[in-house]
Tab-separated table of C-alpha atoms in Angstrom:
chain	number	residue	atom	x	y	z
A	10	MET	CA	0.030	0.008	-0.013
A	11	ASN	CA	1.254	3.631	-0.816
A	12	ARG	CA	2.368	5.624	2.029
A	13	SER	CA	-0.205	8.487	3.006
A	14	VAL	CA	0.257	11.486	5.283
A	15	THR	CA	-2.620	13.701	6.434
A	16	VAL	CA	-1.717	17.381	7.648
A	17	ARG	CA	-4.071	20.223	8.598
A	18	ALA	CA	-3.308	24.093	8.324
A	19	PRO	CA	-5.080	26.863	9.672
A	20	GLY	CA	-6.967	29.730	7.789
A	21	LYS	CA	-5.809	33.361	9.183
A	22	ILE	CA	-7.208	36.789	9.709
A	23	ASN	CA	-4.956	39.797	9.729
A	24	LEU	CA	-5.301	41.903	12.806
A	25	GLN	CA	-3.715	44.570	11.141
A	26	LEU	CA	-2.941	45.031	7.508
A	27	ALA	CA	-0.765	48.023	6.625
A	28	VAL	CA	0.028	48.673	3.085
A	29	GLY	CA	2.679	50.861	1.540
A	30	PRO	CA	2.908	52.312	-2.101
A	31	VAL	CA	3.266	50.313	-4.937
A	32	GLY	CA	7.047	49.489	-5.941
A	33	ASP	CA	8.845	49.418	-8.934
A	34	ASP	CA	8.455	45.479	-8.860
A	35	GLY	CA	4.655	45.973	-8.643
A	36	TYR	CA	4.313	44.797	-5.077
A	37	HIS	CA	3.071	46.643	-2.184
A	38	PRO	CA	5.459	46.619	1.080
A	39	LEU	CA	3.183	45.369	4.015
A	40	ALA	CA	3.343	45.262	7.772
A	41	THR	CA	0.661	42.922	8.967
A	42	VAL	CA	0.112	40.972	12.107
A	43	PHE	CA	-1.539	37.288	11.140
A	44	GLN	CA	-3.503	35.187	13.610
A	45	ALA	CA	-4.292	31.732	13.012
A	46	VAL	CA	-7.843	30.545	13.679
A	47	ASP	CA	-9.067	27.273	14.286
A	48	LEU	CA	-10.639	26.468	10.966
A	49	TYR	CA	-8.692	24.149	8.942
A	50	GLU	CA	-7.610	22.826	5.719
A	51	THR	CA	-6.791	19.271	5.846
A	52	VAL	CA	-4.594	17.663	2.847
A	53	THR	CA	-3.924	13.874	2.670
A	54	ALA	CA	-0.857	13.081	0.487
A	55	THR	CA	-0.470	9.800	-0.904
A	56	GLU	CA	2.540	8.582	-2.810
A	57	ARG	CA	2.170	7.429	-6.444
A	58	ASP	CA	3.668	4.944	-8.737
A	59	ASP	CA	4.155	7.508	-11.402
A	60	ASN	CA	5.227	11.176	-11.337
A	61	GLU	CA	1.763	12.684	-11.774
A	62	ILE	CA	0.626	15.238	-9.243
A	63	VAL	CA	-3.513	14.729	-8.650
A	64	ILE	CA	-5.832	16.900	-6.861
A	65	THR	CA	-9.313	15.974	-5.533
A	66	VAL	CA	-11.501	18.324	-3.416
A	67	GLU	CA	-13.914	17.740	-0.593
A	68	ALA	CA	-15.862	20.515	0.784
A	69	SER	CA	-18.714	20.949	3.079
A	70	ARG	CA	-21.604	23.046	1.691
A	71	SER	CA	-22.657	23.765	5.324
A	72	LEU	CA	-19.734	26.188	5.258
A	73	GLY	CA	-20.686	27.655	2.302
A	74	ILE	CA	-18.064	26.081	0.250
A	75	ASP	CA	-18.724	24.638	-3.243
A	76	PRO	CA	-16.200	21.992	-4.242
A	77	ALA	CA	-16.783	23.126	-7.905
A	78	THR	CA	-15.399	26.574	-7.097
A	79	VAL	CA	-11.885	25.047	-6.421
A	80	PRO	CA	-9.498	24.505	-9.081
A	81	THR	CA	-8.103	21.003	-9.475
A	82	GLY	CA	-5.464	21.490	-12.110
A	83	ALA	CA	-2.002	22.884	-11.987
A	84	ASP	CA	-3.085	25.992	-10.889
A	85	ASN	CA	-4.155	24.679	-7.479
A	86	LEU	CA	-2.061	26.120	-4.981
A	87	ALA	CA	-1.506	22.839	-3.304
A	88	ALA	CA	-0.184	21.568	-6.692
A	89	ARG	CA	2.003	24.308	-7.219
A	90	ALA	CA	3.440	23.646	-3.788
A	91	ALA	CA	4.158	20.044	-4.488
A	92	VAL	CA	5.895	21.044	-7.917
A	93	ALA	CA	7.987	23.658	-6.067
A	94	LEU	CA	8.957	21.286	-3.409
A	95	ARG	CA	9.980	18.751	-6.210
A	96	GLU	CA	12.173	21.228	-7.916
A	97	ALA	CA	13.902	22.656	-4.503
A	98	TYR	CA	14.700	19.144	-3.498
A	99	GLY	CA	15.374	17.403	-6.956
A	100	VAL	CA	12.988	14.629	-6.969
A	101	GLU	CA	10.486	13.463	-9.428
A	102	ALA	CA	8.020	11.691	-7.533
A	103	GLY	CA	4.086	11.708	-7.704
A	104	VAL	CA	1.434	12.196	-5.213
A	105	SER	CA	-2.126	12.377	-5.062
A	106	LEU	CA	-3.363	15.359	-2.718
A	107	HIS	CA	-6.933	15.031	-1.240
A	108	ILE	CA	-8.048	18.434	0.148
A	109	ARG	CA	-10.757	18.778	2.786
A	110	LYS	CA	-11.791	22.277	2.634
A	111	GLY	CA	-12.638	24.060	5.994
A	112	VAL	CA	-11.755	27.677	5.475
A	113	PRO	CA	-14.062	29.878	3.139
A	114	VAL	CA	-13.026	30.184	-0.280
A	115	ALA	CA	-11.949	33.646	-1.776
A	116	GLY	CA	-12.671	35.067	1.684
A	117	GLY	CA	-9.332	36.748	2.482
A	118	MET	CA	-8.750	34.036	5.026
A	119	ALA	CA	-5.831	31.888	3.107
A	120	GLY	CA	-7.437	28.836	2.600
A	121	GLY	CA	-5.678	28.322	-0.661
A	122	SER	CA	-2.548	29.223	1.276
A	123	ALA	CA	-3.480	26.898	3.899
A	124	ASP	CA	-3.760	24.170	1.447
A	125	ALA	CA	-0.284	24.743	-0.011
A	126	ALA	CA	1.391	24.733	3.609
A	127	ALA	CA	-0.213	21.559	4.281
A	128	ALA	CA	0.757	19.990	1.010
A	129	LEU	CA	4.374	21.121	1.492
A	130	LEU	CA	4.657	19.204	4.898
A	131	ALA	CA	2.630	16.271	3.797
A	132	CYS	CA	4.619	15.847	0.567
A	133	ALA	CA	7.782	16.251	2.415
A	134	GLU	CA	6.934	13.416	4.709
A	135	VAL	CA	5.550	11.122	1.929
A	136	TRP	CA	8.643	11.522	-0.129
A	137	ASP	CA	10.753	11.166	2.921
A	138	LEU	CA	12.777	14.323	2.144
A	139	GLY	CA	14.224	15.204	5.477
A	140	ALA	CA	13.173	18.981	5.055
A	141	THR	CA	13.552	21.189	8.033
A	142	ARG	CA	10.679	23.666	8.581
A	143	GLU	CA	13.218	26.309	7.570
A	144	GLY	CA	13.709	24.789	4.388
A	145	LEU	CA	9.886	24.361	3.892
A	146	HIS	CA	9.486	28.081	4.906
A	147	GLU	CA	11.830	28.846	1.825
A	148	VAL	CA	9.804	26.948	-0.491
A	149	ALA	CA	6.625	28.478	0.929
A	150	ALA	CA	7.977	31.875	0.536
A	151	THR	CA	7.937	31.408	-3.484
A	152	LEU	CA	4.255	30.607	-3.336
A	153	GLY	CA	2.815	33.817	-1.844
A	154	ALA	CA	2.875	35.930	1.252
A	155	ASP	CA	0.437	33.787	3.202
A	156	VAL	CA	1.850	30.418	2.694
A	157	PRO	CA	4.587	30.695	5.222
A	158	PHE	CA	2.368	31.836	7.938
A	159	GLY	CA	0.157	28.702	7.254
A	160	LEU	CA	3.179	26.451	8.222
A	161	HIS	CA	3.888	28.550	11.399
A	162	GLY	CA	0.294	29.528	12.477
A	163	ALA	CA	-0.209	31.212	16.173
A	164	THR	CA	0.190	34.735	15.983
A	165	ALA	CA	3.011	36.414	13.762
A	166	VAL	CA	4.192	39.764	12.474
A	167	GLY	CA	4.882	39.818	8.517
A	168	LEU	CA	6.838	42.277	6.828
A	169	GLY	CA	7.917	42.896	2.964
A	170	ARG	CA	5.452	40.960	1.083
A	171	GLY	CA	4.337	39.471	4.196
A	172	SER	CA	6.536	36.411	3.981
A	173	ASP	CA	9.171	37.776	6.339
A	174	LEU	CA	7.794	36.094	9.511
A	175	SER	CA	8.559	36.655	13.024
A	176	PRO	CA	6.496	35.268	16.115
A	177	ALA	CA	4.482	37.704	18.028
A	178	MET	CA	3.829	37.210	21.760
A	179	ALA	CA	0.306	36.639	22.539
A	180	ARG	CA	-1.447	35.742	25.710
A	181	GLY	CA	-4.795	33.805	26.223
A	182	GLU	CA	-7.336	33.031	23.872
A	183	PHE	CA	-9.266	35.380	21.326
A	184	HIS	CA	-12.856	34.658	19.873
A	185	TRP	CA	-13.860	35.561	16.489
A	186	VAL	CA	-16.942	35.727	14.502
A	187	LEU	CA	-16.530	35.408	10.524
A	188	ALA	CA	-19.145	36.581	8.224
A	189	THR	CA	-18.480	35.322	4.698
A	190	GLN	CA	-20.147	35.786	1.253
A	191	SER	CA	-20.777	33.289	-1.518
A	192	SER	CA	-19.054	35.826	-3.956
A	193	GLY	CA	-15.208	36.617	-3.404
A	194	LEU	CA	-13.271	39.551	-4.084
A	195	SER	CA	-10.363	39.537	-6.526
A	196	THR	CA	-7.163	40.490	-4.420
A	197	PRO	CA	-5.394	42.186	-7.493
A	198	GLU	CA	-8.695	44.273	-8.122
A	199	VAL	CA	-8.677	45.278	-4.342
A	200	TYR	CA	-5.080	46.323	-4.400
A	201	ALA	CA	-5.809	48.215	-7.770
A	202	MET	CA	-8.434	50.005	-6.034
A	203	PHE	CA	-6.542	50.818	-3.105
A	204	ASP	CA	-3.974	52.399	-5.538
A	205	THR	CA	-6.631	54.433	-7.066
A	206	LEU	CA	-8.038	55.783	-3.775
A	207	HIS	CA	-4.261	56.865	-2.597
A	208	ASP	CA	-3.669	58.396	-6.029
A	209	ALA	CA	-6.926	60.368	-5.594
A	210	GLU	CA	-5.794	61.266	-2.070
A	211	ALA	CA	-2.397	62.117	-3.249
A	212	ASP	CA	-3.820	64.554	-5.685
A	213	ALA	CA	-5.917	66.291	-3.049
A	214	ALA	CA	-2.978	66.656	-0.839
A	215	SER	CA	-0.634	67.936	-3.213
A	216	GLY	CA	1.514	64.902	-3.553
A	217	THR	CA	1.127	63.155	-0.273
A	218	ALA	CA	1.451	59.473	-0.920
A	219	PRO	CA	0.746	56.418	1.629
A	220	SER	CA	3.403	56.207	4.074
A	221	ASP	CA	5.811	53.199	4.804
A	222	PRO	CA	3.778	50.729	6.709
A	223	ARG	CA	4.836	50.006	10.235
A	224	ILE	CA	3.320	47.475	12.819
A	225	SER	CA	0.897	48.975	15.455
A	226	GLN	CA	2.239	49.039	18.917
A	227	ASP	CA	-1.040	49.097	20.290
A	228	ILE	CA	-1.896	45.833	18.708
A	229	MET	CA	1.358	44.278	20.215
A	230	THR	CA	0.566	45.644	23.458
A	231	ALA	CA	-2.849	44.163	23.420
A	232	LEU	CA	-1.741	40.695	22.074
A	233	MET	CA	0.899	40.502	24.874
A	234	ALA	CA	-1.567	41.564	27.528
A	235	GLY	CA	-4.349	39.286	26.447
A	236	ASP	CA	-6.406	42.216	26.215
A	237	ALA	CA	-9.328	41.570	23.894
A	238	VAL	CA	-10.992	45.204	24.533
A	239	ARG	CA	-7.867	46.784	23.703
A	240	LEU	CA	-7.269	44.750	20.725
A	241	GLY	CA	-10.741	45.330	19.274
A	242	ASP	CA	-9.806	49.034	19.447
A	243	ALA	CA	-6.544	48.779	17.650
A	244	LEU	CA	-7.903	46.577	14.656
A	245	SER	CA	-6.995	48.023	11.249
A	246	ASN	CA	-6.681	47.136	7.607
A	247	ASP	CA	-5.723	49.661	4.938
A	248	LEU	CA	-7.270	47.542	2.253
A	249	GLN	CA	-10.738	47.986	4.020
A	250	PRO	CA	-11.792	51.209	2.011
A	251	ALA	CA	-11.010	49.629	-1.410
A	252	ALA	CA	-12.932	46.469	-0.364
A	253	LEU	CA	-15.992	48.564	0.731
A	254	VAL	CA	-15.976	50.546	-2.642
A	255	LEU	CA	-15.948	47.246	-4.656
A	256	ALA	CA	-18.521	45.527	-2.261
A	257	PRO	CA	-20.631	48.353	-0.522
A	258	HIS	CA	-22.864	45.662	0.879
A	259	LEU	CA	-20.186	44.917	3.252
A	260	GLU	CA	-21.126	48.287	5.339
A	261	ARG	CA	-24.242	46.473	6.504
A	262	VAL	CA	-22.300	43.472	7.809
A	263	LEU	CA	-19.898	45.781	9.646
A	264	GLY	CA	-22.748	47.590	11.207
A	265	ALA	CA	-24.599	44.517	12.341
A	266	ALA	CA	-21.547	43.311	14.159
A	267	LEU	CA	-21.238	46.301	15.928
A	268	GLU	CA	-24.992	46.472	16.740
A	269	ALA	CA	-24.210	43.128	18.592
A	270	GLU	CA	-21.492	44.920	20.594
A	271	ALA	CA	-18.484	43.452	18.915
A	272	LEU	CA	-15.261	44.819	20.422
A	273	GLY	CA	-14.027	45.429	17.114
A	274	VAL	CA	-15.011	44.693	13.510
A	275	MET	CA	-13.076	44.516	10.144
A	276	VAL	CA	-12.947	43.268	6.675
A	277	SER	CA	-10.342	40.598	6.895
A	278	GLY	CA	-7.371	40.954	4.314
A	279	SER	CA	-8.530	41.716	0.950
A	280	GLY	CA	-12.284	40.618	1.779
A	281	PRO	CA	-15.113	39.909	1.702
A	282	THR	CA	-14.996	37.976	4.866
A	283	VAL	CA	-15.675	40.442	7.927
A	284	ALA	CA	-14.121	39.623	11.099
A	285	ALA	CA	-15.878	40.427	14.412
A	286	LEU	CA	-14.086	40.266	18.062
A	287	ALA	CA	-15.894	39.099	20.823
A	288	ARG	CA	-15.389	39.124	24.610
A	289	SER	CA	-15.878	35.409	25.078
A	290	ARG	CA	-16.997	32.274	23.393
A	291	GLN	CA	-20.521	32.925	24.328
A	292	HIS	CA	-20.428	36.362	23.142
A	293	ALA	CA	-19.170	35.212	19.895
A	294	LEU	CA	-22.059	32.896	19.518
A	295	ALA	CA	-24.393	35.808	20.209
A	296	ILE	CA	-22.783	37.966	17.573
A	297	ALA	CA	-23.132	35.058	15.147
A	298	ALA	CA	-26.755	34.677	15.825
A	299	HIS	CA	-27.322	38.428	15.411
A	300	LEU	CA	-25.514	38.382	12.085
A	301	ARG	CA	-27.648	35.250	11.073
A	302	ALA	CA	-30.862	36.911	11.907
A	303	ALA	CA	-29.820	40.107	10.086
A	304	GLU	CA	-29.104	38.117	6.799
A	305	VAL	CA	-26.009	40.143	5.787
A	306	ALA	CA	-23.849	37.154	5.119
A	307	ASP	CA	-24.154	33.992	3.329
A	308	THR	CA	-22.447	31.858	6.000
A	309	VAL	CA	-21.364	32.781	9.716
A	310	LEU	CA	-18.756	31.025	11.781
A	311	ALA	CA	-17.387	31.137	15.033
A	312	ALA	CA	-13.656	30.532	15.593
A	313	SER	CA	-11.036	30.672	18.378
A	314	ALA	CA	-7.466	31.908	18.000
A	315	PRO	CA	-4.517	31.553	17.957
A	316	ALA	CA	-4.343	27.993	16.356
A	317	PRO	CA	-1.180	26.011	15.533
A	318	GLY	CA	0.267	25.880	12.016
A	319	ALA	CA	0.689	23.021	9.763
A	320	THR	CA	0.533	19.873	11.741
A	321	ILE	CA	0.548	16.158	11.106
A	322	ILE	CA	-2.458	14.383	12.237
A	323	ALA	CA	-2.152	10.964	10.614
A	324	ALA	CA	0.827	9.055	9.286
A	325	PRO	CA	2.095	5.556	8.961
């Protein structure tokens, strides 16, 4: 029987997403604070007798995920991760990757990146590469800003393109409500709108441009103290105005969460998921019930954080 390894990796929210002006390379410098939530992507890698990489997907419609919306070809991020790992370690082995979706699709929560992170660890084990976490991180950084964080999880600061990670000290547990939409937002379109909005601001302010992004000291202090109230006050996302221009109905989600006395509420990443911070697990359930009653989201989920990064949960 061919060897199989199962790995799960978490979705994320950005407690802060500070975005700088686009550079000559076409990328925006970022200063972000990631936090992993206990919604997971699960990837089972099974070695093959050929050199093919085959993707299958299983998704729960109760979470608002349609398996048909997930690509299963070479453009799937888990498939790209397997190819990148083969190239980095000089192997030609094949693998079947079965993905069980547990993170909203196209919601700014890095579900695809979690797939890639899980696939890297699972394939490294199945192919017996002897890869270190540092080695996997190097491969992950070539796949996108969120993939390295999927490996590491917990709470972390990301700089540069977001893949330059360092752990962030966080005390206690935080409780979130995540309101998702069935139709996603294109990350490139959100960044393009961000540029358009800031170009307009620069014209109005006689050439003032977005400043270089910096990590919020208020967020770091709140995390170290385990202070959910202070953290709620400090949440920030520079992409939120752009997301709201492209998806103005998200204003209703933000408003409904505030009506339920969320400690803080924001669009997560490039959206359209809205994240609301609760005082406790019970408060999170109450916020979730209010959002469902308000009918402002297609799916509403409660989650806790921080969650661990990519972890082997089944192996021979």
